[in-house]
Amino acid sequence: MKKAIEPDNIFQFKCMREPLTLQDAIRESNRCLLCFDAPCSNGCPAGTNPGRFIRQIKFYNYKGAARTIRQNNILGSICAFVCPVEKLCEKECSVKALEDPINISGLQRFATEYGKQFNLEPLPKSTKKKGKIAIIGCGPAGMGCASKLAKLDYDVTIFERETKAGGVPLWNIPEFRLPEFALTYDVDNLLSQGVDIRYDTFIGSVEAVKTMLSDGFQAIFISTGLSEAFKLDMYTGYNNALNYISFLRKVKFYRSSFDLKNKNIAVIGGGSVAIDSAVSAKACGANKVYLLSLEQMEELPADVEEIHLARTMNIIFKAGCQITTVIAKEKTITGLTGTEVEWIENGKFSPSNARRIEGTAFSINVDLVVQAIGTKPGLEIAKFSKDLKTKGKGIIEVTEFFETSIAGVFAGGDVTNGGMTVVQAVREGKKAAASIDTFLKNGGHKS
Amino acid sequence: MKKEADLSIDFCGVRFENPFCLSSSPVGNHAEMCARAYDAGWGGIVFKTLGLEKSFKVIMPSPRLSIFNNFDKRFVGLQNAEQITDRPILDNIKDIKWLKKNYPKKVLISSIMGYVDEDWSDLAKMSQDAGADLLELNFSCPQMAHKTAGHRTGQDFHAVASFTEVVKKACTIPVIAKMTPNITDMIPVALAAKEGGADAISAINTIRAITDIDINNFTPLPNIRGHSSPTGFSGPSVKPIAMRFVSELYNSKPLNLPISAIGGIETWIDALHFLLLGATNLQVSTGIMRYGYRIVEDMIEGLQDYMMERNIQSLDEIIGKAARKIVDPSEFNTRFQVVSVVDETKCIGCGQCYISCMDGANQAMEFNKETRKVFVNEERCVGCLLCKHVCPVWDCISYKEVDTNEMKHAAIF
Ligand SMILES: Cc1cc2nc3c(=O)[nH]c(=O)nc-3n(C[C@H](O)[C@H](O)[C@H](O)COP(=O)(O)OP(=O)(O)OC[C@H]3O[C@@H](n4cnc5c(N)ncnc54)[C@H](O)[C@@H]3O)c2cc1C
Ligand SMILES: Cc1cc2nc3c(=O)[nH]c(=O)nc-3n(C[C@H](O)[C@H](O)[C@H](O)COP(=O)(O)O)c2cc1C
Ligand code: SF4
């Protein structure tokens, strides 16, 4: 029942995945075996419980399905669009032994949209009779933590440096993969729980965090994600070399003033974000889009589905190569030259392990370079780090209960795991909320 | 915040937190099972039918089940060759006591079957003493190995009236008489039960049927060492027949007793159908055998949402609403007829409606092989809507009404 990728939709920035109709949803849910100890539910990091909501759909309890999703996973609507389900819930689906797995993300989207269309009552408001908690960063991890704490009747305030909630899914995940209404639905649910979000509030030092603790917040959850893109020295100083964070943000929010018609784009990197950048460039009208990676084709970290999408969009893959020089006119890059490479030692995917292959030099003409080679936490984290133990590169070190080295300060999401998925961030937020609850029940921090 | 609709009912003076009950069958075989059913949310249980081993020792056959399949849809109906309980009476009575002690707010209905007057009165007394809230008299098991019990009793008006009377004399708790559908007209039997003092009627028990045959050895299933028998059929397939019986019971003016509906209930929509046809209480077996006790969660939540969306405060407001629309076919209004309307934008060009109309209706559907689109010839359409029912796109074919006083219609010549 999964619809094939439609390049036309992407060109129009319409959602790639078509929604299920009622008929689709009934048929799909009736393929479900309603397994005992549902493996799909065990396969969801955030505990969204697909086994339960699919059963609810099958038995025509659509609103019940919508309730299950949002009370278990405050980002349930977003997840229906962006979760790599073939590696999570659908991977575990028992039906796979017989035929195609159940289209779980499709059913998840169906249920949330049904709830919205038929006026599902808002989530209960937190009574706020328990303590005050501060959360820094309103992305998936922060929202997951806030929702769970509100459910436990805490008084939650989220401090967010931007003017909107959502983190990476809002600013960076392309619209053709995640339409805005999906995000709005989840943010509205969070707001209905009585969570207070303070926008435009940048928490920039460990002192600020400590002040919060003395200002009456009984615990703090840091979920600031990764906001510093890695850059390569060879591209610094040029006016047409961007990192993927700012590139994707431009595409999403300033597309009208960001015309790539007839331009050639080089994307450096081979992961999911590189593909998102390349496909976005194409969707903005680019002429040739190159995807240049050190990894060989079969080693690309991006999912098979994403690679398939890029191929459908005629992205030119130059796998197993390294850019050696930048050709520029003053401050503007006009071309790149490189060679093919092979690994000196197998299985070590790092630039220092790459050996250039004689006689494979190539050059391409480019108008824009997008670097998509990874991210690390923002600089402000380094300031936290004076007191906060980190694992290097600003990644905050936490225990299995998401406690940092400062009592009463917890952290989770990309800023602790180094960058994984939305659903993993929600899981960590929820787990941290449970730890915060236990911590406060045991008397909180002594100061 | 979600306010919950009230699903509680009063059935024969007994309050049920919701109308959903296990019907008498293996799903309520013993205390541990019933306890799990209560925990899952069921409002009441009808315990597996009790009997007295001193009068008749039950030995179940095996295999004892067979299913009815329709192409890829498996288990659209279930056939069973199971009799009443094979557990000793004292074990069952102990279980009922335990359940009433541990779940005082939940309803327990004791189902009983005797062979002579004394059995019926003993079982009634023992059940009442153990704490049962109501009794259900099993006049309807279609496969008792005992030659005069079960549905054979249920087909005999006098036996039904007199056994009911015996039970009513032996106890004070309300008594439900469970009807067999293996009869042309259920009303006379129900009236006989009423005459004997029954406080309510439950229907239906299973329908005698043959679901399958092994075509290699010519043995119907279940194959019990080379033999089989037309035994009790239940599940989704029997729901239409159960609905008919329930509506007839509800619409019978002389009967006028509360009804507990049974037969193919799996979802809140099935439940609602029976409520609309006049049932106050609902019982389920096959649905649970297939999917487990958990299905009650969706029945409760789904029915509550239905009520909330329509501002229905209690089930009393909807019970019997559809039964009132049931009339004799002689009373249909035939001045207004319909013709089929195909939504061309939704048509996928399969031509199933064309085949069905050609061979099973009035050759009113035209098919264009070039465009693979269909077209309704309104002069020939009799408005049966076979086309709509075979269409694989559920919302593609609809219909419009024709006033035959003003326009010609193929149904009237
Ligand atoms: C291009 C791209 C595509 C992706 N696609 C997918 C996908 O398809 N599926 C998937 O599951 N995952 C995907 N991911 C990964 C996923 O988005 C992240 O794992 C997830 O967003 C992490 O959530 P988080 O809450 O930890 O951090 P973030 O989403 O980064 O949120 C952090 C929040 O904190 C705020 N903040 C940061 N610093 C401060 C501060 N000092 N003071 C106040 N506020 C601050 C930020 O503004 C932001 O709102 C993708 C990531 C990228 C970059
Ligand atoms: C395996 C099986 C055993 C049953 N045993 C009994 C019984 O002991 N007493 C009884 O009154 N009905 C018995 N029934 C009938 C059910 O209670 C019920 O009336 C019938 O199955 C229709 O409901 P359903 O479609 O929900 O199963 C049995 C049904 C099945 C399937
Ligand atoms: S369902 Fe249970 S009791 Fe019945 S045959 Fe299978 S294993 Fe045996």
CSV table of N, CA and C in Angstrom, one decimal, chain A residues 92-222:
chain,number,residue,atom,x,y,z
A,92,GLU,N,10.2,-5.1,12.8
A,92,GLU,CA,9.8,-6.2,13.8
A,92,GLU,C,8.5,-6.8,13.4
A,93,CYS,N,7.7,-6.3,12.4
A,93,CYS,CA,6.4,-6.7,12.1
A,93,CYS,C,6.4,-8.2,11.7
A,94,SER,N,5.5,-9.0,12.4
A,94,SER,CA,5.4,-10.4,12.1
A,94,SER,C,4.9,-10.7,10.7
A,95,VAL,N,4.1,-9.8,10.2
A,95,VAL,CA,3.6,-10.1,8.8
A,95,VAL,C,4.7,-10.2,7.8
A,96,LYS,N,5.8,-9.6,8.1
A,96,LYS,CA,7.0,-9.7,7.2
A,96,LYS,C,7.3,-11.1,6.8
A,97,ALA,N,7.0,-12.0,7.7
A,97,ALA,CA,7.3,-13.4,7.4
A,97,ALA,C,6.4,-14.0,6.3
A,98,LEU,N,5.3,-13.3,6.1
A,98,LEU,CA,4.3,-13.8,5.1
A,98,LEU,C,4.2,-12.9,3.9
A,99,GLU,N,4.3,-11.6,4.1
A,99,GLU,CA,4.1,-10.6,3.0
A,99,GLU,C,4.7,-9.3,3.4
A,100,ASP,N,4.4,-8.2,2.7
A,100,ASP,CA,4.9,-6.9,3.1
A,100,ASP,C,4.5,-6.5,4.5
A,101,PRO,N,5.3,-5.9,5.3
A,101,PRO,CA,4.9,-5.5,6.7
A,101,PRO,C,3.8,-4.5,6.6
A,102,ILE,N,3.1,-4.3,7.7
A,102,ILE,CA,2.0,-3.3,7.8
A,102,ILE,C,2.6,-1.9,7.7
A,103,ASN,N,1.9,-1.1,7.0
A,103,ASN,CA,2.3,0.3,6.8
A,103,ASN,C,2.0,1.1,8.0
A,104,ILE,N,2.9,0.9,9.0
A,104,ILE,CA,2.6,1.5,10.3
A,104,ILE,C,2.6,3.0,10.3
A,105,SER,N,3.5,3.6,9.6
A,105,SER,CA,3.6,5.1,9.6
A,105,SER,C,2.3,5.6,9.0
A,106,GLY,N,1.9,5.0,7.9
A,106,GLY,CA,0.6,5.4,7.2
A,106,GLY,C,-0.5,5.4,8.2
A,107,LEU,N,-0.6,4.3,9.0
A,107,LEU,CA,-1.8,4.2,9.9
A,107,LEU,C,-1.6,5.2,11.0
A,108,GLN,N,-0.4,5.5,11.4
A,108,GLN,CA,-0.2,6.4,12.5
A,108,GLN,C,-0.6,7.8,12.0
A,109,ARG,N,-0.3,8.1,10.8
A,109,ARG,CA,-0.7,9.4,10.2
A,109,ARG,C,-2.2,9.5,10.1
A,110,PHE,N,-2.8,8.4,9.6
A,110,PHE,CA,-4.3,8.3,9.5
A,110,PHE,C,-5.0,8.6,10.8
A,111,ALA,N,-4.5,8.0,11.9
A,111,ALA,CA,-5.1,8.1,13.2
A,111,ALA,C,-5.0,9.5,13.7
A,112,THR,N,-3.8,10.1,13.6
A,112,THR,CA,-3.7,11.5,14.1
A,112,THR,C,-4.5,12.5,13.3
A,113,GLU,N,-4.6,12.3,12.0
A,113,GLU,CA,-5.4,13.2,11.2
A,113,GLU,C,-6.9,13.0,11.5
A,114,TYR,N,-7.2,11.8,11.7
A,114,TYR,CA,-8.7,11.5,12.0
A,114,TYR,C,-9.0,12.2,13.3
A,115,GLY,N,-8.2,12.1,14.3
A,115,GLY,CA,-8.4,12.8,15.6
A,115,GLY,C,-8.6,14.3,15.4
A,116,LYS,N,-7.7,14.9,14.6
A,116,LYS,CA,-7.8,16.3,14.3
A,116,LYS,C,-9.1,16.7,13.6
A,117,GLN,N,-9.4,15.9,12.6
A,117,GLN,CA,-10.6,16.2,11.8
A,117,GLN,C,-11.9,16.1,12.6
A,118,PHE,N,-11.9,15.1,13.6
A,118,PHE,CA,-13.1,14.9,14.3
A,118,PHE,C,-13.0,15.5,15.7
A,119,ASN,N,-12.3,16.5,15.9
A,119,ASN,CA,-12.3,17.3,17.2
A,119,ASN,C,-12.0,16.5,18.4
A,120,LEU,N,-10.9,15.7,18.3
A,120,LEU,CA,-10.4,15.0,19.5
A,120,LEU,C,-10.2,16.0,20.6
A,121,GLU,N,-10.7,15.7,21.8
A,121,GLU,CA,-10.6,16.6,22.9
A,121,GLU,C,-9.1,16.9,23.2
A,122,PRO,N,-8.8,18.1,23.7
A,122,PRO,CA,-7.4,18.4,24.0
A,122,PRO,C,-6.9,17.5,25.1
A,123,LEU,N,-5.5,17.3,25.2
A,123,LEU,CA,-4.9,16.6,26.2
A,123,LEU,C,-5.2,17.3,27.6
A,124,PRO,N,-5.3,16.5,28.6
A,124,PRO,CA,-5.5,17.2,29.9
A,124,PRO,C,-4.4,18.1,30.3
A,125,LYS,N,-4.8,19.2,30.9
A,125,LYS,CA,-3.8,20.2,31.4
A,125,LYS,C,-3.1,19.7,32.6
A,126,SER,N,-1.8,20.0,32.7
A,126,SER,CA,-1.1,19.7,34.0
A,126,SER,C,-1.7,20.5,35.1
A,127,THR,N,-1.9,19.9,36.3
A,127,THR,CA,-2.4,20.6,37.4
A,127,THR,C,-1.3,21.5,38.0
A,128,LYS,N,-0.1,21.3,37.7
A,128,LYS,CA,1.1,22.0,38.1
A,128,LYS,C,1.2,21.9,39.6
A,129,LYS,N,0.7,20.9,40.2
A,129,LYS,CA,0.8,20.8,41.7
A,129,LYS,C,2.1,20.3,42.1
A,130,LYS,N,2.8,19.7,41.2
A,130,LYS,CA,4.2,19.3,41.6
A,130,LYS,C,5.2,20.4,41.2
A,131,GLY,N,6.5,20.2,41.3
A,131,GLY,CA,7.4,21.2,41.2
A,131,GLY,C,7.6,21.9,39.8
A,132,LYS,N,8.4,23.0,39.8
A,132,LYS,CA,8.7,23.7,38.6
A,132,LYS,C,10.0,23.1,37.9
A,133,ILE,N,9.8,22.8,36.7
A,133,ILE,CA,11.0,22.2,35.9
A,133,ILE,C,11.3,23.1,34.7
A,134,ALA,N,12.6,23.3,34.4
A,134,ALA,CA,12.9,24.1,33.2
A,134,ALA,C,13.5,23.1,32.2
A,135,ILE,N,13.2,23.4,31.0
A,135,ILE,CA,13.7,22.6,29.9
A,135,ILE,C,14.4,23.6,28.9
A,136,ILE,N,15.6,23.3,28.5
A,136,ILE,CA,16.3,24.2,27.6
A,136,ILE,C,16.3,23.5,26.2
A,137,GLY,N,15.6,24.2,25.3
A,137,GLY,CA,15.6,23.7,23.9
A,137,GLY,C,14.2,23.0,23.6
A,138,CYS,N,13.5,23.5,22.7
A,138,CYS,CA,12.2,22.9,22.4
A,138,CYS,C,12.2,22.1,21.1
A,139,GLY,N,13.1,21.2,21.0
A,139,GLY,CA,13.1,20.2,19.9
A,139,GLY,C,12.4,18.9,20.4
A,140,PRO,N,12.5,17.8,19.6
A,140,PRO,CA,11.9,16.6,20.0
A,140,PRO,C,12.2,16.1,21.4
A,141,ALA,N,13.4,16.2,21.9
A,141,ALA,CA,13.8,15.7,23.2
A,141,ALA,C,13.1,16.5,24.3
A,142,GLY,N,13.2,17.9,24.1
A,142,GLY,CA,12.6,18.8,25.1
A,142,GLY,C,11.1,18.6,25.1
A,143,MET,N,10.5,18.4,24.0
A,143,MET,CA,9.0,18.3,23.9
A,143,MET,C,8.6,17.0,24.5
A,144,GLY,N,9.4,15.9,24.3
A,144,GLY,CA,9.0,14.6,24.8
A,144,GLY,C,9.1,14.6,26.3
A,145,CYS,N,10.1,15.3,26.9
A,145,CYS,CA,10.3,15.4,28.3
A,145,CYS,C,9.2,16.3,28.9
A,146,ALA,N,8.9,17.4,28.3
A,146,ALA,CA,7.9,18.3,28.8
A,146,ALA,C,6.5,17.7,28.8
A,147,SER,N,6.2,16.9,27.8
A,147,SER,CA,4.8,16.3,27.8
A,147,SER,C,4.7,15.3,28.9
A,148,LYS,N,5.7,14.5,29.1
A,148,LYS,CA,5.6,13.5,30.2
A,148,LYS,C,5.6,14.2,31.5
A,149,LEU,N,6.4,15.2,31.7
A,149,LEU,CA,6.4,15.9,33.0
A,149,LEU,C,5.0,16.6,33.3
A,150,ALA,N,4.4,17.1,32.2
A,150,ALA,CA,3.1,17.7,32.4
A,150,ALA,C,2.1,16.7,32.7
A,151,LYS,N,2.2,15.5,32.1
A,151,LYS,CA,1.3,14.4,32.5
A,151,LYS,C,1.4,14.0,33.9
A,152,LEU,N,2.6,14.2,34.4
A,152,LEU,CA,2.9,13.8,35.9
A,152,LEU,C,2.6,15.0,36.8
A,153,ASP,N,1.9,16.1,36.2
A,153,ASP,CA,1.5,17.3,36.9
A,153,ASP,C,2.6,18.2,37.4
A,154,TYR,N,3.7,18.2,36.7
A,154,TYR,CA,4.7,19.2,37.0
A,154,TYR,C,4.4,20.5,36.2
A,155,ASP,N,5.0,21.6,36.7
A,155,ASP,CA,4.9,22.9,36.1
A,155,ASP,C,6.1,23.2,35.2
A,156,VAL,N,5.9,23.0,33.9
A,156,VAL,CA,7.0,23.0,33.0
A,156,VAL,C,7.2,24.3,32.2
A,157,THR,N,8.4,24.8,32.1
A,157,THR,CA,8.7,25.9,31.3
A,157,THR,C,9.8,25.5,30.3
A,158,ILE,N,9.6,25.7,29.0
A,158,ILE,CA,10.7,25.4,28.1
A,158,ILE,C,11.3,26.8,27.6
A,159,PHE,N,12.6,26.8,27.6
A,159,PHE,CA,13.3,28.0,27.1
A,159,PHE,C,13.9,27.7,25.7
A,160,GLU,N,13.5,28.5,24.7
A,160,GLU,CA,13.9,28.2,23.3
A,160,GLU,C,14.4,29.4,22.7
A,161,ARG,N,15.6,29.3,22.1
A,161,ARG,CA,16.3,30.4,21.5
A,161,ARG,C,15.6,30.9,20.3
A,162,GLU,N,14.9,30.1,19.6
A,162,GLU,CA,14.2,30.5,18.3
A,162,GLU,C,12.8,31.1,18.7
A,163,THR,N,12.1,31.5,17.6
A,163,THR,CA,10.8,32.0,17.8
A,163,THR,C,9.7,31.0,17.7
A,164,LYS,N,10.1,29.8,17.4
A,164,LYS,CA,9.1,28.7,17.2
A,164,LYS,C,9.6,27.4,17.8
A,165,ALA,N,8.6,26.5,18.1
A,165,ALA,CA,9.0,25.2,18.7
A,165,ALA,C,9.2,24.2,17.6
A,166,GLY,N,10.0,23.2,17.8
A,166,GLY,CA,10.2,22.1,16.9
A,166,GLY,C,11.6,21.6,16.6
A,167,GLY,N,12.6,22.5,16.8
A,167,GLY,CA,14.0,22.1,16.6
A,167,GLY,C,14.2,21.7,15.2
A,168,VAL,N,15.1,20.7,15.0
A,168,VAL,CA,15.5,20.3,13.6
A,168,VAL,C,14.3,20.0,12.7
A,169,PRO,N,13.3,19.2,13.2
A,169,PRO,CA,12.2,19.0,12.3
A,169,PRO,C,11.5,20.2,11.7
A,170,LEU,N,11.5,21.3,12.5
A,170,LEU,CA,10.9,22.5,12.0
A,170,LEU,C,11.9,23.2,11.0
A,171,TRP,N,13.1,23.4,11.4
A,171,TRP,CA,14.0,24.2,10.6
A,171,TRP,C,14.7,23.5,9.5
A,172,ASN,N,14.9,22.2,9.7
A,172,ASN,CA,15.8,21.6,8.7
A,172,ASN,C,15.2,20.4,7.9
A,173,ILE,N,14.3,19.7,8.4
A,173,ILE,CA,13.8,18.6,7.7
A,173,ILE,C,12.9,19.1,6.5
A,174,PRO,N,13.2,18.8,5.3
A,174,PRO,CA,12.5,19.4,4.1
A,174,PRO,C,11.0,19.2,4.2
A,175,GLU,N,10.3,20.2,3.7
A,175,GLU,CA,8.9,20.2,3.6
A,175,GLU,C,8.3,19.0,2.9
A,176,PHE,N,9.0,18.5,1.8
A,176,PHE,CA,8.4,17.4,1.1
A,176,PHE,C,8.4,16.1,1.9
A,177,ARG,N,9.2,16.1,3.0
A,177,ARG,CA,9.2,15.0,3.9
A,177,ARG,C,8.3,15.2,5.1
A,178,LEU,N,8.3,16.5,5.6
A,178,LEU,CA,7.5,16.8,6.8
A,178,LEU,C,6.7,18.1,6.6
A,179,PRO,N,5.4,18.0,6.3
A,179,PRO,CA,4.7,19.2,6.1
A,179,PRO,C,4.4,19.9,7.4
A,180,GLU,N,4.2,21.2,7.3
A,180,GLU,CA,4.2,22.0,8.6
A,180,GLU,C,3.0,21.6,9.5
A,181,PHE,N,1.8,21.2,8.8
A,181,PHE,CA,0.7,20.9,9.7
A,181,PHE,C,0.9,19.7,10.6
A,182,ALA,N,1.9,18.8,10.2
A,182,ALA,CA,2.2,17.7,11.1
A,182,ALA,C,2.8,18.2,12.4
A,183,LEU,N,3.7,19.1,12.2
A,183,LEU,CA,4.4,19.7,13.4
A,183,LEU,C,3.5,20.5,14.2
A,184,THR,N,2.7,21.3,13.6
A,184,THR,CA,1.7,22.2,14.3
A,184,THR,C,0.9,21.3,15.2
A,185,TYR,N,0.4,20.2,14.7
A,185,TYR,CA,-0.5,19.3,15.5
A,185,TYR,C,0.2,18.9,16.8
A,186,ASP,N,1.4,18.5,16.7
A,186,ASP,CA,2.1,18.1,17.9
A,186,ASP,C,2.4,19.2,18.9
A,187,VAL,N,2.8,20.4,18.3
A,187,VAL,CA,3.1,21.5,19.2
A,187,VAL,C,1.8,21.9,19.9
A,188,ASP,N,0.7,22.0,19.2
A,188,ASP,CA,-0.6,22.3,19.8
A,188,ASP,C,-0.9,21.4,20.9
A,189,ASN,N,-0.7,20.1,20.7
A,189,ASN,CA,-1.0,19.1,21.8
A,189,ASN,C,-0.2,19.4,23.0
A,190,LEU,N,1.1,19.8,22.8
A,190,LEU,CA,2.0,20.1,24.0
A,190,LEU,C,1.5,21.3,24.7
A,191,LEU,N,1.1,22.3,23.9
A,191,LEU,CA,0.6,23.5,24.5
A,191,LEU,C,-0.7,23.3,25.3
A,192,SER,N,-1.5,22.4,24.8
A,192,SER,CA,-2.8,22.1,25.6
A,192,SER,C,-2.5,21.5,26.9
A,193,GLN,N,-1.3,20.9,27.1
A,193,GLN,CA,-1.0,20.3,28.4
A,193,GLN,C,-0.6,21.4,29.4
A,194,GLY,N,-0.6,22.7,29.0
A,194,GLY,CA,-0.3,23.7,29.9
A,194,GLY,C,1.2,24.0,30.0
A,195,VAL,N,2.0,23.5,29.1
A,195,VAL,CA,3.4,23.7,29.1
A,195,VAL,C,3.7,25.2,28.6
A,196,ASP,N,4.6,25.9,29.3
A,196,ASP,CA,4.8,27.3,29.0
A,196,ASP,C,6.1,27.3,28.1
A,197,ILE,N,6.0,27.9,26.9
A,197,ILE,CA,7.3,28.0,26.1
A,197,ILE,C,7.7,29.4,26.0
A,198,ARG,N,8.9,29.7,26.4
A,198,ARG,CA,9.4,31.1,26.3
A,198,ARG,C,10.4,31.1,25.1
A,199,TYR,N,9.9,31.8,24.1
A,199,TYR,CA,10.7,31.9,22.9
A,199,TYR,C,11.7,32.9,23.0
A,200,ASP,N,12.6,33.0,22.0
A,200,ASP,CA,13.6,34.0,21.9
A,200,ASP,C,14.5,34.1,23.2
A,201,THR,N,14.6,32.9,23.9
A,201,THR,CA,15.4,32.9,25.1
A,201,THR,C,16.5,32.0,25.0
A,202,PHE,N,17.7,32.6,24.9
A,202,PHE,CA,18.9,31.8,24.7
A,202,PHE,C,19.6,31.6,26.0
A,203,ILE,N,19.8,30.3,26.4
A,203,ILE,CA,20.5,30.0,27.6
A,203,ILE,C,21.9,29.7,27.3
A,204,GLY,N,22.8,30.7,27.6
A,204,GLY,CA,24.1,30.6,27.0
A,204,GLY,C,25.3,30.3,27.9
A,205,SER,N,25.0,29.9,29.2
A,205,SER,CA,26.1,29.6,30.0
A,205,SER,C,25.7,28.7,31.2
A,206,VAL,N,26.7,28.1,31.8
A,206,VAL,CA,26.4,27.2,32.9
A,206,VAL,C,25.9,28.0,34.1
A,207,GLU,N,26.3,29.3,34.1
A,207,GLU,CA,25.8,30.2,35.2
A,207,GLU,C,24.3,30.4,35.1
A,208,ALA,N,23.9,30.6,33.8
A,208,ALA,CA,22.5,30.8,33.6
A,208,ALA,C,21.7,29.5,34.1
A,209,VAL,N,22.3,28.4,33.8
A,209,VAL,CA,21.6,27.1,34.3
A,209,VAL,C,21.5,27.1,35.8
A,210,LYS,N,22.6,27.4,36.4
A,210,LYS,CA,22.7,27.4,37.9
A,210,LYS,C,21.7,28.4,38.5
A,211,THR,N,21.6,29.6,37.8
A,211,THR,CA,20.7,30.6,38.3
A,211,THR,C,19.3,30.0,38.3
A,212,MET,N,18.9,29.3,37.2
A,212,MET,CA,17.6,28.7,37.2
A,212,MET,C,17.4,27.8,38.4
A,213,LEU,N,18.4,27.0,38.7
A,213,LEU,CA,18.2,26.1,39.9
A,213,LEU,C,17.9,26.9,41.2
A,214,SER,N,18.6,28.1,41.3
A,214,SER,CA,18.3,28.9,42.5
A,214,SER,C,17.1,29.7,42.4
A,215,ASP,N,16.6,29.9,41.2
A,215,ASP,CA,15.4,30.7,40.9
A,215,ASP,C,14.1,29.9,41.1
A,216,GLY,N,14.2,28.7,41.7
A,216,GLY,CA,13.0,28.0,42.0
A,216,GLY,C,12.7,26.8,41.0
A,217,PHE,N,13.5,26.6,40.0
A,217,PHE,CA,13.4,25.4,39.2
A,217,PHE,C,14.0,24.3,39.9
A,218,GLN,N,13.2,23.2,40.1
A,218,GLN,CA,13.7,22.1,40.9
A,218,GLN,C,14.6,21.1,40.1
A,219,ALA,N,14.5,21.2,38.8
A,219,ALA,CA,15.3,20.3,38.0
A,219,ALA,C,15.4,21.0,36.6
A,220,ILE,N,16.4,20.6,35.9
A,220,ILE,CA,16.6,21.2,34.5
A,220,ILE,C,16.9,20.1,33.5
A,221,PHE,N,16.3,20.2,32.4
A,221,PHE,CA,16.6,19.2,31.3
A,221,PHE,C,17.2,20.0,30.1
A,222,ILE,N,18.4,19.6,29.7
A,222,ILE,CA,19.1,20.2,28.6
A,222,ILE,C,18.9,19.4,27.3
